[in-house]
């Protein structure tokens, strides 16, 4: 029963939020516009519709929806609310026939921030789906000498020849090393 699914998802979200608050961490979804002040001036690159790993969907594009979800996209709204009713309807549809409409996301530094489709992400994460269809727009950060920027540039070079998001390295040179090991540049 989808009402039971919502109750379990909300319970998980509330438990997670309480735990985050107890350890002094922010208990809600991060909003991209809160993290990067220069988002409006970044270059946008439309990448099209593709399957993306749900574990890389970590926040929302704007601040407006971040407080109705825990940091793992579990719902926090009361059962019986309009939000809960919509979540349950979407969950029922997902179980019966799958989600047909792709979500809309912004990719920034190899993570995804939802512009449209937060509830679809929530239901998919609750149901342990590995991927979700998404219309992706990449936000390119402004050039810097920061190590995370240089690593992201290596990822972009890798992505041009192998458009895959599932391989994430944390040390510079790792993408080139992987290519060399596979006999490629």
PDB file of N, CA, C and O in Angstrom, residues 82-159:
ATOM      1  N   UNK A  82      -1.268  17.554   0.959  1.00  0.00           N
ATOM      2  CA  UNK A  82      -1.307  17.533  -0.502  1.00  0.00           C
ATOM      3  C   UNK A  82      -0.006  16.946  -1.059  1.00  0.00           C
ATOM      4  O   UNK A  82      -0.011  16.158  -1.997  1.00  0.00           O
ATOM      5  N   UNK A  83       1.122  17.328  -0.439  1.00  0.00           N
ATOM      6  CA  UNK A  83       2.423  16.804  -0.859  1.00  0.00           C
ATOM      7  C   UNK A  83       2.442  15.278  -0.735  1.00  0.00           C
ATOM      8  O   UNK A  83       2.858  14.578  -1.657  1.00  0.00           O
ATOM      9  N   UNK A  84       1.988  14.762   0.422  1.00  0.00           N
ATOM     10  CA  UNK A  84       1.976  13.311   0.651  1.00  0.00           C
ATOM     11  C   UNK A  84       1.080  12.611  -0.367  1.00  0.00           C
ATOM     12  O   UNK A  84       1.447  11.548  -0.895  1.00  0.00           O
ATOM     13  N   UNK A  85      -0.069  13.189  -0.656  1.00  0.00           N
ATOM     14  CA  UNK A  85      -0.984  12.592  -1.635  1.00  0.00           C
ATOM     15  C   UNK A  85      -0.324  12.502  -3.013  1.00  0.00           C
ATOM     16  O   UNK A  85      -0.428  11.476  -3.694  1.00  0.00           O
ATOM     17  N   UNK A  86       0.372  13.551  -3.417  1.00  0.00           N
ATOM     18  CA  UNK A  86       1.046  13.543  -4.717  1.00  0.00           C
ATOM     19  C   UNK A  86       2.186  12.521  -4.728  1.00  0.00           C
ATOM     20  O   UNK A  86       2.397  11.821  -5.716  1.00  0.00           O
ATOM     21  N   UNK A  87       2.934  12.444  -3.627  1.00  0.00           N
ATOM     22  CA  UNK A  87       4.032  11.484  -3.517  1.00  0.00           C
ATOM     23  C   UNK A  87       3.481  10.062  -3.638  1.00  0.00           C
ATOM     24  O   UNK A  87       4.028   9.229  -4.361  1.00  0.00           O
ATOM     25  N   UNK A  88       2.388   9.784  -2.945  1.00  0.00           N
ATOM     26  CA  UNK A  88       1.785   8.456  -2.970  1.00  0.00           C
ATOM     27  C   UNK A  88       1.275   8.108  -4.367  1.00  0.00           C
ATOM     28  O   UNK A  88       1.457   6.979  -4.836  1.00  0.00           O
ATOM     29  N   UNK A  89       0.640   9.048  -5.041  1.00  0.00           N
ATOM     30  CA  UNK A  89       0.147   8.821  -6.407  1.00  0.00           C
ATOM     31  C   UNK A  89       1.312   8.510  -7.336  1.00  0.00           C
ATOM     32  O   UNK A  89       1.250   7.593  -8.156  1.00  0.00           O
ATOM     33  N   UNK A  90       2.387   9.276  -7.203  1.00  0.00           N
ATOM     34  CA  UNK A  90       3.574   9.059  -8.023  1.00  0.00           C
ATOM     35  C   UNK A  90       4.198   7.698  -7.715  1.00  0.00           C
ATOM     36  O   UNK A  90       4.612   6.967  -8.626  1.00  0.00           O
ATOM     37  N   UNK A  91       4.242   7.325  -6.465  1.00  0.00           N
ATOM     38  CA  UNK A  91       4.798   6.034  -6.064  1.00  0.00           C
ATOM     39  C   UNK A  91       3.962   4.901  -6.661  1.00  0.00           C
ATOM     40  O   UNK A  91       4.504   3.923  -7.185  1.00  0.00           O
ATOM     41  N   UNK A  92       2.662   5.024  -6.589  1.00  0.00           N
ATOM     42  CA  UNK A  92       1.767   4.016  -7.155  1.00  0.00           C
ATOM     43  C   UNK A  92       2.019   3.865  -8.657  1.00  0.00           C
ATOM     44  O   UNK A  92       2.107   2.748  -9.181  1.00  0.00           O
ATOM     45  N   UNK A  93       2.173   4.987  -9.338  1.00  0.00           N
ATOM     46  CA  UNK A  93       2.444   4.976 -10.773  1.00  0.00           C
ATOM     47  C   UNK A  93       3.809   4.344 -11.065  1.00  0.00           C
ATOM     48  O   UNK A  93       3.945   3.555 -12.005  1.00  0.00           O
ATOM     49  N   UNK A  94       4.807   4.670 -10.265  1.00  0.00           N
ATOM     50  CA  UNK A  94       6.153   4.118 -10.452  1.00  0.00           C
ATOM     51  C   UNK A  94       6.130   2.599 -10.299  1.00  0.00           C
ATOM     52  O   UNK A  94       6.710   1.873 -11.097  1.00  0.00           O
ATOM     53  N   UNK A  95       5.457   2.110  -9.284  1.00  0.00           N
ATOM     54  CA  UNK A  95       5.390   0.665  -9.051  1.00  0.00           C
ATOM     55  C   UNK A  95       4.632  -0.028 -10.183  1.00  0.00           C
ATOM     56  O   UNK A  95       5.038  -1.088 -10.652  1.00  0.00           O
ATOM     57  N   UNK A  96       3.551   0.584 -10.652  1.00  0.00           N
ATOM     58  CA  UNK A  96       2.709  -0.032 -11.682  1.00  0.00           C
ATOM     59  C   UNK A  96       3.319   0.014 -13.081  1.00  0.00           C
ATOM     60  O   UNK A  96       3.281  -0.967 -13.818  1.00  0.00           O
ATOM     61  N   UNK A  97       3.896   1.149 -13.455  1.00  0.00           N
ATOM     62  CA  UNK A  97       4.331   1.288 -14.846  1.00  0.00           C
ATOM     63  C   UNK A  97       5.643   2.028 -15.039  1.00  0.00           C
ATOM     64  O   UNK A  97       6.099   2.205 -16.158  1.00  0.00           O
ATOM     65  N   UNK A  98       6.265   2.491 -13.993  1.00  0.00           N
ATOM     66  CA  UNK A  98       7.517   3.231 -14.120  1.00  0.00           C
ATOM     67  C   UNK A  98       7.270   4.708 -14.365  1.00  0.00           C
ATOM     68  O   UNK A  98       6.170   5.114 -14.735  1.00  0.00           O
ATOM     69  N   UNK A  99       8.289   5.494 -14.169  1.00  0.00           N
ATOM     70  CA  UNK A  99       8.192   6.942 -14.393  1.00  0.00           C
ATOM     71  C   UNK A  99       8.546   7.203 -15.847  1.00  0.00           C
ATOM     72  O   UNK A  99       9.610   6.803 -16.306  1.00  0.00           O
ATOM     73  N   UNK A 100       7.640   7.853 -16.552  1.00  0.00           N
ATOM     74  CA  UNK A 100       7.836   8.065 -17.986  1.00  0.00           C
ATOM     75  C   UNK A 100       8.509   9.392 -18.302  1.00  0.00           C
ATOM     76  O   UNK A 100       9.256   9.494 -19.255  1.00  0.00           O
ATOM     77  N   UNK A 101       8.208  10.419 -17.539  1.00  0.00           N
ATOM     78  CA  UNK A 101       8.760  11.751 -17.819  1.00  0.00           C
ATOM     79  C   UNK A 101      10.148  11.899 -17.194  1.00  0.00           C
ATOM     80  O   UNK A 101      10.321  11.625 -16.005  1.00  0.00           O
ATOM     81  N   UNK A 102      11.121  12.341 -17.974  1.00  0.00           N
ATOM     82  CA  UNK A 102      12.440  12.568 -17.365  1.00  0.00           C
ATOM     83  C   UNK A 102      12.394  13.775 -16.422  1.00  0.00           C
ATOM     84  O   UNK A 102      11.610  14.699 -16.621  1.00  0.00           O
ATOM     85  N   UNK A 103      13.233  13.718 -15.413  1.00  0.00           N
ATOM     86  CA  UNK A 103      13.385  14.882 -14.541  1.00  0.00           C
ATOM     87  C   UNK A 103      14.298  15.875 -15.256  1.00  0.00           C
ATOM     88  O   UNK A 103      14.913  15.549 -16.273  1.00  0.00           O
ATOM     89  N   UNK A 104      14.382  17.093 -14.748  1.00  0.00           N
ATOM     90  CA  UNK A 104      15.312  18.095 -15.292  1.00  0.00           C
ATOM     91  C   UNK A 104      16.321  18.412 -14.210  1.00  0.00           C
ATOM     92  O   UNK A 104      15.944  18.740 -13.073  1.00  0.00           O
ATOM     93  N   UNK A 105      17.607  18.288 -14.559  1.00  0.00           N
ATOM     94  CA  UNK A 105      18.672  18.513 -13.581  1.00  0.00           C
ATOM     95  C   UNK A 105      19.770  19.382 -14.163  1.00  0.00           C
ATOM     96  O   UNK A 105      19.920  19.496 -15.384  1.00  0.00           O
ATOM     97  N   UNK A 106      20.529  19.970 -13.245  1.00  0.00           N
ATOM     98  CA  UNK A 106      21.766  20.653 -13.583  1.00  0.00           C
ATOM     99  C   UNK A 106      22.904  19.821 -13.021  1.00  0.00           C
ATOM    100  O   UNK A 106      22.857  19.395 -11.870  1.00  0.00           O
ATOM    101  N   UNK A 107      23.899  19.547 -13.871  1.00  0.00           N
ATOM    102  CA  UNK A 107      25.088  18.851 -13.410  1.00  0.00           C
ATOM    103  C   UNK A 107      26.139  19.904 -13.085  1.00  0.00           C
ATOM    104  O   UNK A 107      26.407  20.804 -13.888  1.00  0.00           O
ATOM    105  N   UNK A 108      26.697  19.825 -11.899  1.00  0.00           N
ATOM    106  CA  UNK A 108      27.737  20.751 -11.472  1.00  0.00           C
ATOM    107  C   UNK A 108      28.773  19.945 -10.702  1.00  0.00           C
ATOM    108  O   UNK A 108      28.449  19.307  -9.689  1.00  0.00           O
ATOM    109  N   UNK A 109      29.982  19.933 -11.197  1.00  0.00           N
ATOM    110  CA  UNK A 109      31.090  19.214 -10.572  1.00  0.00           C
ATOM    111  C   UNK A 109      30.733  17.753 -10.298  1.00  0.00           C
ATOM    112  O   UNK A 109      30.959  17.218  -9.216  1.00  0.00           O
ATOM    113  N   UNK A 110      30.150  17.095 -11.299  1.00  0.00           N
ATOM    114  CA  UNK A 110      29.811  15.674 -11.288  1.00  0.00           C
ATOM    115  C   UNK A 110      28.683  15.301 -10.333  1.00  0.00           C
ATOM    116  O   UNK A 110      28.527  14.127  -9.988  1.00  0.00           O
ATOM    117  N   UNK A 111      27.901  16.252  -9.898  1.00  0.00           N
ATOM    118  CA  UNK A 111      26.718  15.965  -9.090  1.00  0.00           C
ATOM    119  C   UNK A 111      25.519  16.639  -9.749  1.00  0.00           C
ATOM    120  O   UNK A 111      25.676  17.598 -10.497  1.00  0.00           O
ATOM    121  N   UNK A 112      24.330  16.124  -9.416  1.00  0.00           N
ATOM    122  CA  UNK A 112      23.116  16.617 -10.048  1.00  0.00           C
ATOM    123  C   UNK A 112      22.215  17.316  -9.036  1.00  0.00           C
ATOM    124  O   UNK A 112      22.064  16.847  -7.902  1.00  0.00           O
ATOM    125  N   UNK A 113      21.618  18.416  -9.497  1.00  0.00           N
ATOM    126  CA  UNK A 113      20.723  19.234  -8.693  1.00  0.00           C
ATOM    127  C   UNK A 113      19.416  19.364  -9.474  1.00  0.00           C
ATOM    128  O   UNK A 113      19.416  19.799 -10.618  1.00  0.00           O
ATOM    129  N   UNK A 114      18.325  18.986  -8.846  1.00  0.00           N
ATOM    130  CA  UNK A 114      17.035  18.856  -9.523  1.00  0.00           C
ATOM    131  C   UNK A 114      16.365  20.214  -9.698  1.00  0.00           C
ATOM    132  O   UNK A 114      16.185  20.965  -8.741  1.00  0.00           O
ATOM    133  N   UNK A 115      15.979  20.499 -10.925  1.00  0.00           N
ATOM    134  CA  UNK A 115      15.178  21.674 -11.221  1.00  0.00           C
ATOM    135  C   UNK A 115      13.706  21.289 -11.230  1.00  0.00           C
ATOM    136  O   UNK A 115      12.861  22.013 -10.715  1.00  0.00           O
ATOM    137  N   UNK A 116      13.411  20.132 -11.797  1.00  0.00           N
ATOM    138  CA  UNK A 116      12.031  19.668 -11.901  1.00  0.00           C
ATOM    139  C   UNK A 116      12.015  18.155 -11.715  1.00  0.00           C
ATOM    140  O   UNK A 116      12.710  17.433 -12.426  1.00  0.00           O
ATOM    141  N   UNK A 117      11.262  17.690 -10.703  1.00  0.00           N
ATOM    142  CA  UNK A 117      11.156  16.255 -10.486  1.00  0.00           C
ATOM    143  C   UNK A 117      11.638  15.783  -9.131  1.00  0.00           C
ATOM    144  O   UNK A 117      12.006  14.616  -8.979  1.00  0.00           O
ATOM    145  N   UNK A 118      11.612  16.659  -8.129  1.00  0.00           N
ATOM    146  CA  UNK A 118      12.084  16.264  -6.792  1.00  0.00           C
ATOM    147  C   UNK A 118      11.318  15.063  -6.231  1.00  0.00           C
ATOM    148  O   UNK A 118      11.927  14.165  -5.644  1.00  0.00           O
ATOM    149  N   UNK A 119      10.003  15.031  -6.398  1.00  0.00           N
ATOM    150  CA  UNK A 119       9.216  13.900  -5.875  1.00  0.00           C
ATOM    151  C   UNK A 119       9.547  12.615  -6.639  1.00  0.00           C
ATOM    152  O   UNK A 119       9.588  11.536  -6.050  1.00  0.00           O
ATOM    153  N   UNK A 120       9.802  12.715  -7.950  1.00  0.00           N
ATOM    154  CA  UNK A 120      10.181  11.520  -8.717  1.00  0.00           C
ATOM    155  C   UNK A 120      11.510  10.965  -8.210  1.00  0.00           C
ATOM    156  O   UNK A 120      11.687   9.749  -8.113  1.00  0.00           O
ATOM    157  N   UNK A 121      12.437  11.866  -7.868  1.00  0.00           N
ATOM    158  CA  UNK A 121      13.708  11.422  -7.290  1.00  0.00           C
ATOM    159  C   UNK A 121      13.459  10.780  -5.927  1.00  0.00           C
ATOM    160  O   UNK A 121      14.000   9.712  -5.618  1.00  0.00           O
ATOM    161  N   UNK A 122      12.625  11.402  -5.115  1.00  0.00           N
ATOM    162  CA  UNK A 122      12.325  10.873  -3.783  1.00  0.00           C
ATOM    163  C   UNK A 122      11.747   9.464  -3.870  1.00  0.00           C
ATOM    164  O   UNK A 122      12.214   8.545  -3.185  1.00  0.00           O
ATOM    165  N   UNK A 123      10.744   9.273  -4.710  1.00  0.00           N
ATOM    166  CA  UNK A 123      10.122   7.956  -4.869  1.00  0.00           C
ATOM    167  C   UNK A 123      11.146   6.955  -5.394  1.00  0.00           C
ATOM    168  O   UNK A 123      11.255   5.830  -4.888  1.00  0.00           O
ATOM    169  N   UNK A 124      11.930   7.341  -6.387  1.00  0.00           N
ATOM    170  CA  UNK A 124      12.924   6.438  -6.970  1.00  0.00           C
ATOM    171  C   UNK A 124      13.986   6.040  -5.960  1.00  0.00           C
ATOM    172  O   UNK A 124      14.401   4.881  -5.907  1.00  0.00           O
ATOM    173  N   UNK A 125      14.433   6.996  -5.156  1.00  0.00           N
ATOM    174  CA  UNK A 125      15.426   6.668  -4.127  1.00  0.00           C
ATOM    175  C   UNK A 125      14.811   5.759  -3.065  1.00  0.00           C
ATOM    176  O   UNK A 125      15.454   4.821  -2.598  1.00  0.00           O
ATOM    177  N   UNK A 126      13.567   6.033  -2.672  1.00  0.00           N
ATOM    178  CA  UNK A 126      12.910   5.174  -1.685  1.00  0.00           C
ATOM    179  C   UNK A 126      12.800   3.748  -2.204  1.00  0.00           C
ATOM    180  O   UNK A 126      12.997   2.783  -1.461  1.00  0.00           O
ATOM    181  N   UNK A 127      12.499   3.591  -3.490  1.00  0.00           N
ATOM    182  CA  UNK A 127      12.346   2.269  -4.090  1.00  0.00           C
ATOM    183  C   UNK A 127      13.682   1.650  -4.514  1.00  0.00           C
ATOM    184  O   UNK A 127      13.706   0.596  -5.162  1.00  0.00           O
ATOM    185  N   UNK A 128      14.791   2.305  -4.162  1.00  0.00           N
ATOM    186  CA  UNK A 128      16.152   1.820  -4.461  1.00  0.00           C
ATOM    187  C   UNK A 128      16.413   1.629  -5.946  1.00  0.00           C
ATOM    188  O   UNK A 128      17.083   0.675  -6.354  1.00  0.00           O
ATOM    189  N   UNK A 129      15.899   2.536  -6.763  1.00  0.00           N
ATOM    190  CA  UNK A 129      16.182   2.494  -8.194  1.00  0.00           C
ATOM    191  C   UNK A 129      17.636   2.959  -8.388  1.00  0.00           C
ATOM    192  O   UNK A 129      18.067   3.913  -7.743  1.00  0.00           O
ATOM    193  N   UNK A 130      18.396   2.326  -9.265  1.00  0.00           N
ATOM    194  CA  UNK A 130      19.796   2.730  -9.447  1.00  0.00           C
ATOM    195  C   UNK A 130      19.968   3.989 -10.296  1.00  0.00           C
ATOM    196  O   UNK A 130      20.921   4.745 -10.101  1.00  0.00           O
ATOM    197  N   UNK A 131      19.060   4.202 -11.263  1.00  0.00           N
ATOM    198  CA  UNK A 131      19.190   5.340 -12.179  1.00  0.00           C
ATOM    199  C   UNK A 131      17.833   5.978 -12.395  1.00  0.00           C
ATOM    200  O   UNK A 131      16.798   5.424 -12.021  1.00  0.00           O
ATOM    201  N   UNK A 132      17.883   7.154 -13.037  1.00  0.00           N
ATOM    202  CA  UNK A 132      16.656   7.849 -13.418  1.00  0.00           C
ATOM    203  C   UNK A 132      16.933   8.585 -14.722  1.00  0.00           C
ATOM    204  O   UNK A 132      18.056   9.055 -14.961  1.00  0.00           O
ATOM    205  N   UNK A 133      15.919   8.662 -15.585  1.00  0.00           N
ATOM    206  CA  UNK A 133      16.060   9.429 -16.830  1.00  0.00           C
ATOM    207  C   UNK A 133      15.993  10.912 -16.505  1.00  0.00           C
ATOM    208  O   UNK A 133      15.121  11.351 -15.755  1.00  0.00           O
ATOM    209  N   UNK A 134      16.918  11.653 -17.099  1.00  0.00           N
ATOM    210  CA  UNK A 134      16.989  13.083 -16.806  1.00  0.00           C
ATOM    211  C   UNK A 134      17.413  13.866 -18.031  1.00  0.00           C
ATOM    212  O   UNK A 134      18.226  13.412 -18.832  1.00  0.00           O
ATOM    213  N   UNK A 135      16.848  15.044 -18.148  1.00  0.00           N
ATOM    214  CA  UNK A 135      17.295  16.028 -19.126  1.00  0.00           C
ATOM    215  C   UNK A 135      18.367  16.839 -18.399  1.00  0.00           C
ATOM    216  O   UNK A 135      18.081  17.506 -17.409  1.00  0.00           O
ATOM    217  N   UNK A 136      19.603  16.739 -18.875  1.00  0.00           N
ATOM    218  CA  UNK A 136      20.751  17.272 -18.143  1.00  0.00           C
ATOM    219  C   UNK A 136      21.294  18.534 -18.797  1.00  0.00           C
ATOM    220  O   UNK A 136      21.498  18.576 -20.015  1.00  0.00           O
ATOM    221  N   UNK A 137      21.529  19.532 -17.978  1.00  0.00           N
ATOM    222  CA  UNK A 137      22.245  20.739 -18.392  1.00  0.00           C
ATOM    223  C   UNK A 137      23.466  20.870 -17.504  1.00  0.00           C
ATOM    224  O   UNK A 137      23.350  20.850 -16.276  1.00  0.00           O
ATOM    225  N   UNK A 138      24.622  20.957 -18.114  1.00  0.00           N
ATOM    226  CA  UNK A 138      25.873  21.081 -17.353  1.00  0.00           C
ATOM    227  C   UNK A 138      26.148  22.555 -17.086  1.00  0.00           C
ATOM    228  O   UNK A 138      26.036  23.393 -17.976  1.00  0.00           O
ATOM    229  N   UNK A 139      26.501  22.868 -15.839  1.00  0.00           N
ATOM    230  CA  UNK A 139      26.974  24.202 -15.476  1.00  0.00           C
ATOM    231  C   UNK A 139      28.486  24.138 -15.355  1.00  0.00           C
ATOM    232  O   UNK A 139      29.017  23.397 -14.520  1.00  0.00           O
ATOM    233  N   UNK A 140      29.169  24.894 -16.187  1.00  0.00           N
ATOM    234  CA  UNK A 140      30.637  24.896 -16.147  1.00  0.00           C
ATOM    235  C   UNK A 140      31.132  25.950 -15.168  1.00  0.00           C
ATOM    236  O   UNK A 140      30.801  27.133 -15.304  1.00  0.00           O
ATOM    237  N   UNK A 141      31.907  25.540 -14.185  1.00  0.00           N
ATOM    238  CA  UNK A 141      32.426  26.511 -13.215  1.00  0.00           C
ATOM    239  C   UNK A 141      33.435  27.437 -13.877  1.00  0.00           C
ATOM    240  O   UNK A 141      34.033  27.107 -14.902  1.00  0.00           O
ATOM    241  N   UNK A 142      33.608  28.592 -13.271  1.00  0.00           N
ATOM    242  CA  UNK A 142      34.607  29.532 -13.767  1.00  0.00           C
ATOM    243  C   UNK A 142      35.997  28.959 -13.518  1.00  0.00           C
ATOM    244  O   UNK A 142      36.224  28.293 -12.497  1.00  0.00           O
ATOM    245  N   UNK A 143      36.933  29.179 -14.439  1.00  0.00           N
ATOM    246  CA  UNK A 143      38.288  28.637 -14.273  1.00  0.00           C
ATOM    247  C   UNK A 143      38.926  29.084 -12.955  1.00  0.00           C
ATOM    248  O   UNK A 143      38.726  30.207 -12.503  1.00  0.00           O
ATOM    249  N   UNK A 144      39.671  28.164 -12.366  1.00  0.00           N
ATOM    250  CA  UNK A 144      40.408  28.486 -11.140  1.00  0.00           C
ATOM    251  C   UNK A 144      41.593  27.535 -11.035  1.00  0.00           C
ATOM    252  O   UNK A 144      41.735  26.602 -11.819  1.00  0.00           O
ATOM    253  N   UNK A 145      42.432  27.778 -10.031  1.00  0.00           N
ATOM    254  CA  UNK A 145      43.580  26.906  -9.780  1.00  0.00           C
ATOM    255  C   UNK A 145      43.263  25.900  -8.684  1.00  0.00           C
ATOM    256  O   UNK A 145      44.143  25.167  -8.231  1.00  0.00           O
ATOM    257  N   UNK A 146      42.027  25.857  -8.272  1.00  0.00           N
ATOM    258  CA  UNK A 146      41.572  24.949  -7.224  1.00  0.00           C
ATOM    259  C   UNK A 146      41.737  23.493  -7.696  1.00  0.00           C
ATOM    260  O   UNK A 146      41.395  23.171  -8.831  1.00  0.00           O
ATOM    261  N   UNK A 147      42.240  22.597  -6.836  1.00  0.00           N
ATOM    262  CA  UNK A 147      42.388  21.190  -7.234  1.00  0.00           C
ATOM    263  C   UNK A 147      41.080  20.533  -7.682  1.00  0.00           C
ATOM    264  O   UNK A 147      41.083  19.707  -8.595  1.00  0.00           O
ATOM    265  N   UNK A 148      39.955  20.905  -7.072  1.00  0.00           N
ATOM    266  CA  UNK A 148      38.684  20.301  -7.481  1.00  0.00           C
ATOM    267  C   UNK A 148      38.311  20.747  -8.898  1.00  0.00           C
ATOM    268  O   UNK A 148      37.729  19.968  -9.666  1.00  0.00           O
ATOM    269  N   UNK A 149      38.678  21.971  -9.267  1.00  0.00           N
ATOM    270  CA  UNK A 149      38.419  22.440 -10.629  1.00  0.00           C
ATOM    271  C   UNK A 149      39.284  21.652 -11.624  1.00  0.00           C
ATOM    272  O   UNK A 149      38.805  21.216 -12.666  1.00  0.00           O
ATOM    273  N   UNK A 150      40.561  21.465 -11.293  1.00  0.00           N
ATOM    274  CA  UNK A 150      41.451  20.723 -12.193  1.00  0.00           C
ATOM    275  C   UNK A 150      40.979  19.274 -12.362  1.00  0.00           C
ATOM    276  O   UNK A 150      40.988  18.731 -13.464  1.00  0.00           O
ATOM    277  N   UNK A 151      40.533  18.656 -11.272  1.00  0.00           N
ATOM    278  CA  UNK A 151      40.013  17.292 -11.348  1.00  0.00           C
ATOM    279  C   UNK A 151      38.757  17.247 -12.214  1.00  0.00           C
ATOM    280  O   UNK A 151      38.569  16.333 -13.022  1.00  0.00           O
ATOM    281  N   UNK A 152      37.913  18.257 -12.080  1.00  0.00           N
ATOM    282  CA  UNK A 152      36.705  18.310 -12.896  1.00  0.00           C
ATOM    283  C   UNK A 152      37.059  18.474 -14.378  1.00  0.00           C
ATOM    284  O   UNK A 152      36.412  17.866 -15.240  1.00  0.00           O
ATOM    285  N   UNK A 153      38.087  19.239 -14.688  1.00  0.00           N
ATOM    286  CA  UNK A 153      38.528  19.380 -16.078  1.00  0.00           C
ATOM    287  C   UNK A 153      38.987  18.035 -16.635  1.00  0.00           C
ATOM    288  O   UNK A 153      38.714  17.702 -17.786  1.00  0.00           O
ATOM    289  N   UNK A 154      39.676  17.234 -15.786  1.00  0.00           N
ATOM    290  CA  UNK A 154      40.073  15.888 -16.206  1.00  0.00           C
ATOM    291  C   UNK A 154      38.838  15.029 -16.479  1.00  0.00           C
ATOM    292  O   UNK A 154      38.798  14.270 -17.446  1.00  0.00           O
ATOM    293  N   UNK A 155      37.829  15.139 -15.603  1.00  0.00           N
ATOM    294  CA  UNK A 155      36.586  14.404 -15.815  1.00  0.00           C
ATOM    295  C   UNK A 155      35.950  14.814 -17.141  1.00  0.00           C
ATOM    296  O   UNK A 155      35.476  13.951 -17.896  1.00  0.00           O
ATOM    297  N   UNK A 156      35.916  16.118 -17.443  1.00  0.00           N
ATOM    298  CA  UNK A 156      35.305  16.579 -18.697  1.00  0.00           C
ATOM    299  C   UNK A 156      36.030  16.001 -19.907  1.00  0.00           C
ATOM    300  O   UNK A 156      35.388  15.613 -20.894  1.00  0.00           O
ATOM    301  N   UNK A 157      37.363  15.919 -19.859  1.00  0.00           N
ATOM    302  CA  UNK A 157      38.124  15.307 -20.947  1.00  0.00           C
ATOM    303  C   UNK A 157      37.735  13.829 -21.090  1.00  0.00           C
ATOM    304  O   UNK A 157      37.546  13.331 -22.199  1.00  0.00           O
ATOM    305  N   UNK A 158      37.624  13.139 -19.962  1.00  0.00           N
ATOM    306  CA  UNK A 158      37.210  11.736 -19.952  1.00  0.00           C
ATOM    307  C   UNK A 158      35.799  11.597 -20.501  1.00  0.00           C
ATOM    308  O   UNK A 158      35.525  10.730 -21.332  1.00  0.00           O
ATOM    309  N   UNK A 159      34.897  12.464 -20.059  1.00  0.00           N
ATOM    310  CA  UNK A 159      33.486  12.383 -20.447  1.00  0.00           C
ATOM    311  C   UNK A 159      33.298  12.595 -21.950  1.00  0.00           C
ATOM    312  O   UNK A 159      32.404  12.005 -22.547  1.00  0.00           O
TER     313      UNK A 159
END
